Amino acid sequence: SYVLSQPPSVSVAPGRPAAISCGGDNIGEKSVHWYHQKPGQAPILLIYFDSDRPSGIAERFSGSNSGNTATLTISRVEAGDEADYYCQVWDSSTNHWVFGGGTKLTVL
Amino acid sequence: QVQLVESGGGLVKPGGSVRLSCAASGFIFSDSYMSWIRQAPGKGLEWISYISRTGTIYYADSVKGRFVISRDNAKNSVSLQMNSLRAGDTATYYCAKVDGKRLVYFEHWGQGALVIVSS
């Protein structure tokens, strides 16, 4: 089955950029979707199809995908961005939806 | 606006059963594609089941043969019958609406229902 790998944690100072990686075998050939989840809350769609933002999501959030790594970038981190971030793909070989293990973003 | 409201969670003994329901509103439910995703305490997200608008169903290997997903378009709801429960099934279970074009991501999520499997 397809596996997505994320760093367990990323720390960044307010106002600085943050990058969260999502690794997978030839992930660049797949569409990657990102969610964030604040403590005690349900996940929220953040980025879909590698780099598209749903309405209501700040332009500070962007995504890219190439080769074996997809990346979620937050251009200027705010305290309110502290959350868990998950990448996700659909595995067409199994008709399964696959999540990465999640990355906890800490704002210093 | 889209709303998904799960119900039916609670404490259940190992080997027991529980049925979760998800009431949907704010969209044409009969045209929708739905999934269940779970999250064990302190852990990540795990997709477990999907049902299309025409009844095509997929399950994760971890629940196949034990869980059954179904939908009732007349009641705008999707359900998850969970049987032969184990301690490892303890989790918050989220109902989610799958995007209707490529069926590859989850565009809306409910608030979740907690299921605790313990004696």
PDB file of C-alpha atoms in Angstrom:
ATOM      1  CA  SER A   1       0.000   0.000   0.000  1.00  0.00           C
ATOM      2  CA  TYR A   2       1.072   3.572  -0.603  1.00  0.00           C
ATOM      3  CA  VAL A   3       2.886   5.274   2.253  1.00  0.00           C
ATOM      4  CA  LEU A   4       3.171   8.999   3.004  1.00  0.00           C
ATOM      5  CA  SER A   5       5.909  10.240   5.337  1.00  0.00           C
ATOM      6  CA  GLN A   6       5.766  13.503   7.278  1.00  0.00           C
ATOM      7  CA  PRO A   7       8.109  14.916   9.911  1.00  0.00           C
ATOM      8  CA  PRO A   8       6.500  14.559  13.346  1.00  0.00           C
ATOM      9  CA  SER A   9       7.103  18.186  14.243  1.00  0.00           C
ATOM     10  CA  VAL A  10       8.122  21.538  12.838  1.00  0.00           C
ATOM     11  CA  SER A  11       8.850  24.639  14.898  1.00  0.00           C
ATOM     12  CA  VAL A  12       8.957  28.180  13.563  1.00  0.00           C
ATOM     13  CA  ALA A  13       8.995  31.725  14.922  1.00  0.00           C
ATOM     14  CA  PRO A  14       6.045  34.030  14.255  1.00  0.00           C
ATOM     15  CA  GLY A  15       6.332  35.900  10.982  1.00  0.00           C
ATOM     16  CA  ARG A  16       8.753  33.381   9.539  1.00  0.00           C
ATOM     17  CA  PRO A  17       7.934  30.900   6.768  1.00  0.00           C
ATOM     18  CA  ALA A  18       7.237  27.259   7.523  1.00  0.00           C
ATOM     19  CA  ALA A  19       7.499  24.270   5.227  1.00  0.00           C
ATOM     20  CA  ILE A  20       5.977  20.881   5.962  1.00  0.00           C
ATOM     21  CA  SER A  21       7.030  18.023   3.736  1.00  0.00           C
ATOM     22  CA  CYS A  22       5.127  14.933   2.653  1.00  0.00           C
ATOM     23  CA  GLY A  23       7.172  12.181   1.062  1.00  0.00           C
ATOM     24  CA  GLY A  24       5.954   9.337  -1.106  1.00  0.00           C
ATOM     25  CA  ASP A  25       7.127   7.223  -4.021  1.00  0.00           C
ATOM     26  CA  ASN A  26       6.684   9.394  -7.137  1.00  0.00           C
ATOM     27  CA  ILE A  27       4.185  11.485  -5.237  1.00  0.00           C
ATOM     28  CA  GLY A  28       4.577  14.122  -7.947  1.00  0.00           C
ATOM     29  CA  GLU A  29       2.433  11.898 -10.149  1.00  0.00           C
ATOM     30  CA  LYS A  30      -0.424  12.067  -7.673  1.00  0.00           C
ATOM     31  CA  SER A  31      -2.634  14.872  -6.438  1.00  0.00           C
ATOM     32  CA  VAL A  32      -1.877  15.832  -2.840  1.00  0.00           C
ATOM     33  CA  HIS A  33      -4.325  17.366  -0.426  1.00  0.00           C
ATOM     34  CA  TRP A  34      -3.631  19.000   2.928  1.00  0.00           C
ATOM     35  CA  TYR A  35      -5.674  19.400   6.102  1.00  0.00           C
ATOM     36  CA  HIS A  36      -5.070  21.141   9.361  1.00  0.00           C
ATOM     37  CA  GLN A  37      -6.528  20.160  12.701  1.00  0.00           C
ATOM     38  CA  LYS A  38      -6.495  22.237  15.848  1.00  0.00           C
ATOM     39  CA  PRO A  39      -6.777  20.526  19.234  1.00  0.00           C
ATOM     40  CA  GLY A  40     -10.246  19.201  19.905  1.00  0.00           C
ATOM     41  CA  GLN A  41     -11.501  20.119  16.456  1.00  0.00           C
ATOM     42  CA  ALA A  42     -12.223  18.282  13.229  1.00  0.00           C
ATOM     43  CA  PRO A  43      -9.766  18.481  10.341  1.00  0.00           C
ATOM     44  CA  ILE A  44     -10.297  21.225   7.774  1.00  0.00           C
ATOM     45  CA  LEU A  45      -9.325  21.090   4.112  1.00  0.00           C
ATOM     46  CA  LEU A  46      -6.440  23.485   3.543  1.00  0.00           C
ATOM     47  CA  ILE A  47      -5.086  22.717   0.074  1.00  0.00           C
ATOM     48  CA  TYR A  48      -6.412  20.434  -2.657  1.00  0.00           C
ATOM     49  CA  PHE A  49      -4.923  19.242  -5.927  1.00  0.00           C
ATOM     50  CA  ASP A  50      -1.413  20.147  -4.773  1.00  0.00           C
ATOM     51  CA  SER A  51      -1.891  23.917  -4.642  1.00  0.00           C
ATOM     52  CA  ASP A  52      -5.534  24.998  -4.786  1.00  0.00           C
ATOM     53  CA  ARG A  53      -7.070  26.737  -1.772  1.00  0.00           C
ATOM     54  CA  PRO A  54     -10.719  26.393  -0.755  1.00  0.00           C
ATOM     55  CA  SER A  55     -12.574  29.619  -0.208  1.00  0.00           C
ATOM     56  CA  GLY A  56     -11.796  31.079   3.175  1.00  0.00           C
ATOM     57  CA  ILE A  57      -8.251  29.735   3.384  1.00  0.00           C
ATOM     58  CA  ALA A  58      -5.628  32.475   3.661  1.00  0.00           C
ATOM     59  CA  GLU A  59      -3.237  33.102   0.777  1.00  0.00           C
ATOM     60  CA  ARG A  60      -0.390  32.527   3.250  1.00  0.00           C
ATOM     61  CA  PHE A  61      -0.977  28.820   2.697  1.00  0.00           C
ATOM     62  CA  SER A  62       0.384  27.290  -0.502  1.00  0.00           C
ATOM     63  CA  GLY A  63       1.364  23.892  -1.778  1.00  0.00           C
ATOM     64  CA  SER A  64       3.681  22.297  -4.277  1.00  0.00           C
ATOM     65  CA  ASN A  65       4.364  18.768  -5.443  1.00  0.00           C
ATOM     66  CA  SER A  66       7.204  17.299  -7.465  1.00  0.00           C
ATOM     67  CA  GLY A  67       9.276  14.152  -7.580  1.00  0.00           C
ATOM     68  CA  ASN A  68       9.025  12.304  -4.281  1.00  0.00           C
ATOM     69  CA  THR A  69       8.014  15.244  -2.092  1.00  0.00           C
ATOM     70  CA  ALA A  70       5.004  17.481  -1.686  1.00  0.00           C
ATOM     71  CA  THR A  71       5.335  20.591   0.432  1.00  0.00           C
ATOM     72  CA  LEU A  72       2.911  22.776   2.334  1.00  0.00           C
ATOM     73  CA  THR A  73       4.274  26.266   2.850  1.00  0.00           C
ATOM     74  CA  ILE A  74       3.001  28.914   5.227  1.00  0.00           C
ATOM     75  CA  SER A  75       4.541  32.195   4.139  1.00  0.00           C
ATOM     76  CA  ARG A  76       4.269  34.071   7.446  1.00  0.00           C
ATOM     77  CA  VAL A  77       3.363  31.930  10.404  1.00  0.00           C
ATOM     78  CA  GLU A  78       0.943  33.227  12.992  1.00  0.00           C
ATOM     79  CA  ALA A  79       0.274  31.939  16.476  1.00  0.00           C
ATOM     80  CA  GLY A  80      -3.117  30.709  15.307  1.00  0.00           C
ATOM     81  CA  ASP A  81      -1.455  28.371  12.813  1.00  0.00           C
ATOM     82  CA  GLU A  82      -0.433  26.005  15.604  1.00  0.00           C
ATOM     83  CA  ALA A  83      -2.082  22.742  14.615  1.00  0.00           C
ATOM     84  CA  ASP A  84      -1.499  19.294  13.232  1.00  0.00           C
ATOM     85  CA  TYR A  85      -1.088  19.186   9.461  1.00  0.00           C
ATOM     86  CA  TYR A  86      -1.858  16.099   7.366  1.00  0.00           C
ATOM     87  CA  CYS A  87      -1.175  15.327   3.730  1.00  0.00           C
ATOM     88  CA  GLN A  88      -3.388  12.892   1.840  1.00  0.00           C
ATOM     89  CA  VAL A  89      -3.545  11.184  -1.533  1.00  0.00           C
ATOM     90  CA  TRP A  90      -5.891   8.772  -3.243  1.00  0.00           C
ATOM     91  CA  ASP A  91      -4.216   5.483  -4.147  1.00  0.00           C
ATOM     92  CA  SER A  92      -5.765   4.388  -7.427  1.00  0.00           C
ATOM     93  CA  SER A  93      -4.172   0.944  -7.221  1.00  0.00           C
ATOM     94  CA  THR A  94      -6.198   0.056  -4.118  1.00  0.00           C
ATOM     95  CA  ASN A  95      -9.053   2.588  -4.200  1.00  0.00           C
ATOM     96  CA  HIS A  96      -7.945   3.691  -0.762  1.00  0.00           C
ATOM     97  CA  TRP A  97      -7.451   7.165   0.625  1.00  0.00           C
ATOM     98  CA  VAL A  98      -4.089   7.506   2.396  1.00  0.00           C
ATOM     99  CA  PHE A  99      -2.999  10.024   5.033  1.00  0.00           C
ATOM    100  CA  GLY A 100       0.453  10.959   6.157  1.00  0.00           C
ATOM    101  CA  GLY A 101       1.232  10.549   9.825  1.00  0.00           C
ATOM    102  CA  GLY A 102       0.784  14.236  10.510  1.00  0.00           C
ATOM    103  CA  THR A 103       3.097  17.090  11.480  1.00  0.00           C
ATOM    104  CA  LYS A 104       2.649  19.161  14.603  1.00  0.00           C
ATOM    105  CA  LEU A 105       3.443  22.804  13.893  1.00  0.00           C
ATOM    106  CA  THR A 106       4.650  24.721  16.927  1.00  0.00           C
ATOM    107  CA  VAL A 107       4.886  28.500  16.811  1.00  0.00           C
ATOM    108  CA  LEU A 108       7.735  29.600  19.043  1.00  0.00           C
TER     109      LEU A 108
ATOM    110  CA  GLN B   1     -23.802  25.618   4.331  1.00  0.00           C
ATOM    111  CA  VAL B   2     -22.683  22.010   4.515  1.00  0.00           C
ATOM    112  CA  GLN B   3     -23.264  20.353   7.864  1.00  0.00           C
ATOM    113  CA  LEU B   4     -22.341  16.837   8.903  1.00  0.00           C
ATOM    114  CA  VAL B   5     -23.393  15.688  12.368  1.00  0.00           C
ATOM    115  CA  GLU B   6     -22.308  12.320  13.715  1.00  0.00           C
ATOM    116  CA  SER B   7     -24.154  10.434  16.433  1.00  0.00           C
ATOM    117  CA  GLY B   8     -24.141   7.029  18.075  1.00  0.00           C
ATOM    118  CA  GLY B   9     -20.753   6.905  19.745  1.00  0.00           C
ATOM    119  CA  GLY B  10     -20.097   5.690  23.251  1.00  0.00           C
ATOM    120  CA  LEU B  11     -18.587   2.949  25.372  1.00  0.00           C
ATOM    121  CA  VAL B  12     -18.815  -0.587  24.014  1.00  0.00           C
ATOM    122  CA  LYS B  13     -17.313  -3.855  25.193  1.00  0.00           C
ATOM    123  CA  PRO B  14     -14.760  -5.789  23.146  1.00  0.00           C
ATOM    124  CA  GLY B  15     -16.556  -8.014  20.688  1.00  0.00           C
ATOM    125  CA  GLY B  16     -19.568  -5.758  20.767  1.00  0.00           C
ATOM    126  CA  SER B  17     -21.244  -3.636  18.120  1.00  0.00           C
ATOM    127  CA  VAL B  18     -22.195  -0.020  17.651  1.00  0.00           C
ATOM    128  CA  ARG B  19     -23.815   1.943  14.847  1.00  0.00           C
ATOM    129  CA  LEU B  20     -22.733   5.438  13.940  1.00  0.00           C
ATOM    130  CA  SER B  21     -24.888   7.779  11.910  1.00  0.00           C
ATOM    131  CA  CYS B  22     -24.083  11.003  10.104  1.00  0.00           C
ATOM    132  CA  ALA B  23     -26.849  13.463   9.298  1.00  0.00           C
ATOM    133  CA  ALA B  24     -26.058  15.618   6.287  1.00  0.00           C
ATOM    134  CA  SER B  25     -27.489  18.949   5.196  1.00  0.00           C
ATOM    135  CA  GLY B  26     -26.650  21.881   2.961  1.00  0.00           C
ATOM    136  CA  PHE B  27     -26.089  19.869  -0.208  1.00  0.00           C
ATOM    137  CA  ILE B  28     -27.847  17.336  -2.413  1.00  0.00           C
ATOM    138  CA  PHE B  29     -27.069  14.230  -0.433  1.00  0.00           C
ATOM    139  CA  SER B  30     -28.232  11.731  -3.050  1.00  0.00           C
ATOM    140  CA  ASP B  31     -25.581  13.066  -5.449  1.00  0.00           C
ATOM    141  CA  SER B  32     -22.798  12.912  -2.878  1.00  0.00           C
ATOM    142  CA  TYR B  33     -19.907  10.619  -2.072  1.00  0.00           C
ATOM    143  CA  MET B  34     -19.212   9.969   1.597  1.00  0.00           C
ATOM    144  CA  SER B  35     -16.514   8.479   3.775  1.00  0.00           C
ATOM    145  CA  TRP B  36     -15.703   7.609   7.353  1.00  0.00           C
ATOM    146  CA  ILE B  37     -12.295   8.463   8.773  1.00  0.00           C
ATOM    147  CA  ARG B  38     -11.107   7.717  12.280  1.00  0.00           C
ATOM    148  CA  GLN B  39      -8.498   9.042  14.646  1.00  0.00           C
ATOM    149  CA  ALA B  40      -7.282   7.064  17.639  1.00  0.00           C
ATOM    150  CA  PRO B  41      -6.502   9.170  20.725  1.00  0.00           C
ATOM    151  CA  GLY B  42      -3.316  11.143  20.133  1.00  0.00           C
ATOM    152  CA  LYS B  43      -2.798   9.544  16.719  1.00  0.00           C
ATOM    153  CA  GLY B  44      -3.207  10.462  13.085  1.00  0.00           C
ATOM    154  CA  LEU B  45      -6.044  10.145  10.615  1.00  0.00           C
ATOM    155  CA  GLU B  46      -7.032   6.804   9.099  1.00  0.00           C
ATOM    156  CA  TRP B  47      -9.507   6.474   6.242  1.00  0.00           C
ATOM    157  CA  ILE B  48     -11.755   3.457   6.823  1.00  0.00           C
ATOM    158  CA  SER B  49     -14.723   3.424   4.445  1.00  0.00           C
ATOM    159  CA  TYR B  50     -16.337   5.052   1.399  1.00  0.00           C
ATOM    160  CA  ILE B  51     -19.703   4.867  -0.310  1.00  0.00           C
ATOM    161  CA  SER B  52     -20.522   6.404  -3.658  1.00  0.00           C
ATOM    162  CA  ARG B  53     -23.826   7.904  -4.676  1.00  0.00           C
ATOM    163  CA  THR B  54     -24.614   4.698  -6.558  1.00  0.00           C
ATOM    164  CA  GLY B  55     -23.569   2.376  -3.739  1.00  0.00           C
ATOM    165  CA  THR B  56     -19.991   1.469  -4.636  1.00  0.00           C
ATOM    166  CA  ILE B  57     -18.226   0.690  -1.359  1.00  0.00           C
ATOM    167  CA  TYR B  58     -14.601   0.444  -0.281  1.00  0.00           C
ATOM    168  CA  TYR B  59     -13.088  -0.472   3.079  1.00  0.00           C
ATOM    169  CA  ALA B  60      -9.665  -0.220   4.630  1.00  0.00           C
ATOM    170  CA  ASP B  61      -8.126  -3.607   5.366  1.00  0.00           C
ATOM    171  CA  SER B  62      -8.241  -2.853   9.094  1.00  0.00           C
ATOM    172  CA  VAL B  63     -12.046  -2.908   9.156  1.00  0.00           C
ATOM    173  CA  LYS B  64     -13.007  -5.027   6.153  1.00  0.00           C
ATOM    174  CA  GLY B  65     -15.349  -7.825   7.167  1.00  0.00           C
ATOM    175  CA  ARG B  66     -16.250  -6.138  10.474  1.00  0.00           C
ATOM    176  CA  PHE B  67     -17.635  -2.735   9.504  1.00  0.00           C
ATOM    177  CA  VAL B  68     -20.493  -2.003   7.097  1.00  0.00           C
ATOM    178  CA  ILE B  69     -21.163   1.386   5.525  1.00  0.00           C
ATOM    179  CA  SER B  70     -24.599   2.270   4.201  1.00  0.00           C
ATOM    180  CA  ARG B  71     -26.594   5.287   3.181  1.00  0.00           C
ATOM    181  CA  ASP B  72     -30.224   6.370   3.313  1.00  0.00           C
ATOM    182  CA  ASN B  73     -30.837   9.074   0.742  1.00  0.00           C
ATOM    183  CA  ALA B  74     -34.384   9.606   1.997  1.00  0.00           C
ATOM    184  CA  LYS B  75     -32.998  10.554   5.403  1.00  0.00           C
ATOM    185  CA  ASN B  76     -29.865  12.305   4.105  1.00  0.00           C
ATOM    186  CA  SER B  77     -27.689  10.088   6.238  1.00  0.00           C
ATOM    187  CA  VAL B  78     -24.770   7.717   6.063  1.00  0.00           C
ATOM    188  CA  SER B  79     -24.134   5.049   8.678  1.00  0.00           C
ATOM    189  CA  LEU B  80     -21.329   2.835   9.856  1.00  0.00           C
ATOM    190  CA  GLN B  81     -22.221  -0.466  11.513  1.00  0.00           C
ATOM    191  CA  MET B  82     -19.226  -1.541  13.544  1.00  0.00           C
ATOM    192  CA  ASN B  83     -19.070  -5.186  14.643  1.00  0.00           C
ATOM    193  CA  SER B  84     -16.542  -7.376  16.448  1.00  0.00           C
ATOM    194  CA  LEU B  85     -15.016  -4.307  18.014  1.00  0.00           C
ATOM    195  CA  ARG B  86     -11.520  -4.361  19.442  1.00  0.00           C
ATOM    196  CA  ALA B  87      -9.598  -2.038  21.724  1.00  0.00           C
ATOM    197  CA  GLY B  88      -7.728  -0.800  18.657  1.00  0.00           C
ATOM    198  CA  ASP B  89     -10.995   0.538  17.223  1.00  0.00           C
ATOM    199  CA  THR B  90     -11.147   3.143  19.985  1.00  0.00           C
ATOM    200  CA  ALA B  91     -11.167   6.439  18.130  1.00  0.00           C
ATOM    201  CA  THR B  92     -13.063   9.504  17.116  1.00  0.00           C
ATOM    202  CA  TYR B  93     -14.959   8.670  13.953  1.00  0.00           C
ATOM    203  CA  TYR B  94     -15.468  11.441  11.416  1.00  0.00           C
ATOM    204  CA  CYS B  95     -17.979  11.501   8.620  1.00  0.00           C
ATOM    205  CA  ALA B  96     -16.679  13.375   5.582  1.00  0.00           C
ATOM    206  CA  LYS B  97     -17.999  14.483   2.225  1.00  0.00           C
ATOM    207  CA  VAL B  98     -15.740  13.464  -0.635  1.00  0.00           C
ATOM    208  CA  ASP B  99     -15.218  15.969  -3.449  1.00  0.00           C
ATOM    209  CA  GLY B 100     -17.743  15.283  -6.144  1.00  0.00           C
ATOM    210  CA  LYS B 101     -15.513  15.713  -9.204  1.00  0.00           C
ATOM    211  CA  ARG B 102     -12.424  13.548  -8.793  1.00  0.00           C
ATOM    212  CA  LEU B 103     -13.464  11.742  -5.579  1.00  0.00           C
ATOM    213  CA  VAL B 104      -9.996  12.133  -4.127  1.00  0.00           C
ATOM    214  CA  TYR B 105     -10.191  14.499  -1.155  1.00  0.00           C
ATOM    215  CA  PHE B 106     -12.461  15.303   1.780  1.00  0.00           C
ATOM    216  CA  GLU B 107     -14.009  18.737   1.400  1.00  0.00           C
ATOM    217  CA  HIS B 108     -16.155  18.789   4.534  1.00  0.00           C
ATOM    218  CA  TRP B 109     -15.912  16.987   7.858  1.00  0.00           C
ATOM    219  CA  GLY B 110     -18.256  16.433  10.757  1.00  0.00           C
ATOM    220  CA  GLN B 111     -17.232  17.090  14.352  1.00  0.00           C
ATOM    221  CA  GLY B 112     -16.765  13.424  15.090  1.00  0.00           C
ATOM    222  CA  ALA B 113     -18.177  10.751  17.355  1.00  0.00           C
ATOM    223  CA  LEU B 114     -16.058   9.064  20.011  1.00  0.00           C
ATOM    224  CA  VAL B 115     -16.178   5.289  20.290  1.00  0.00           C
ATOM    225  CA  ILE B 116     -14.399   3.679  23.231  1.00  0.00           C
ATOM    226  CA  VAL B 117     -13.957  -0.084  23.197  1.00  0.00           C
ATOM    227  CA  SER B 118     -13.229  -1.267  26.696  1.00  0.00           C
ATOM    228  CA  SER B 119     -14.399  -3.835  29.206  1.00  0.00           C
TER     229      SER B 119
END
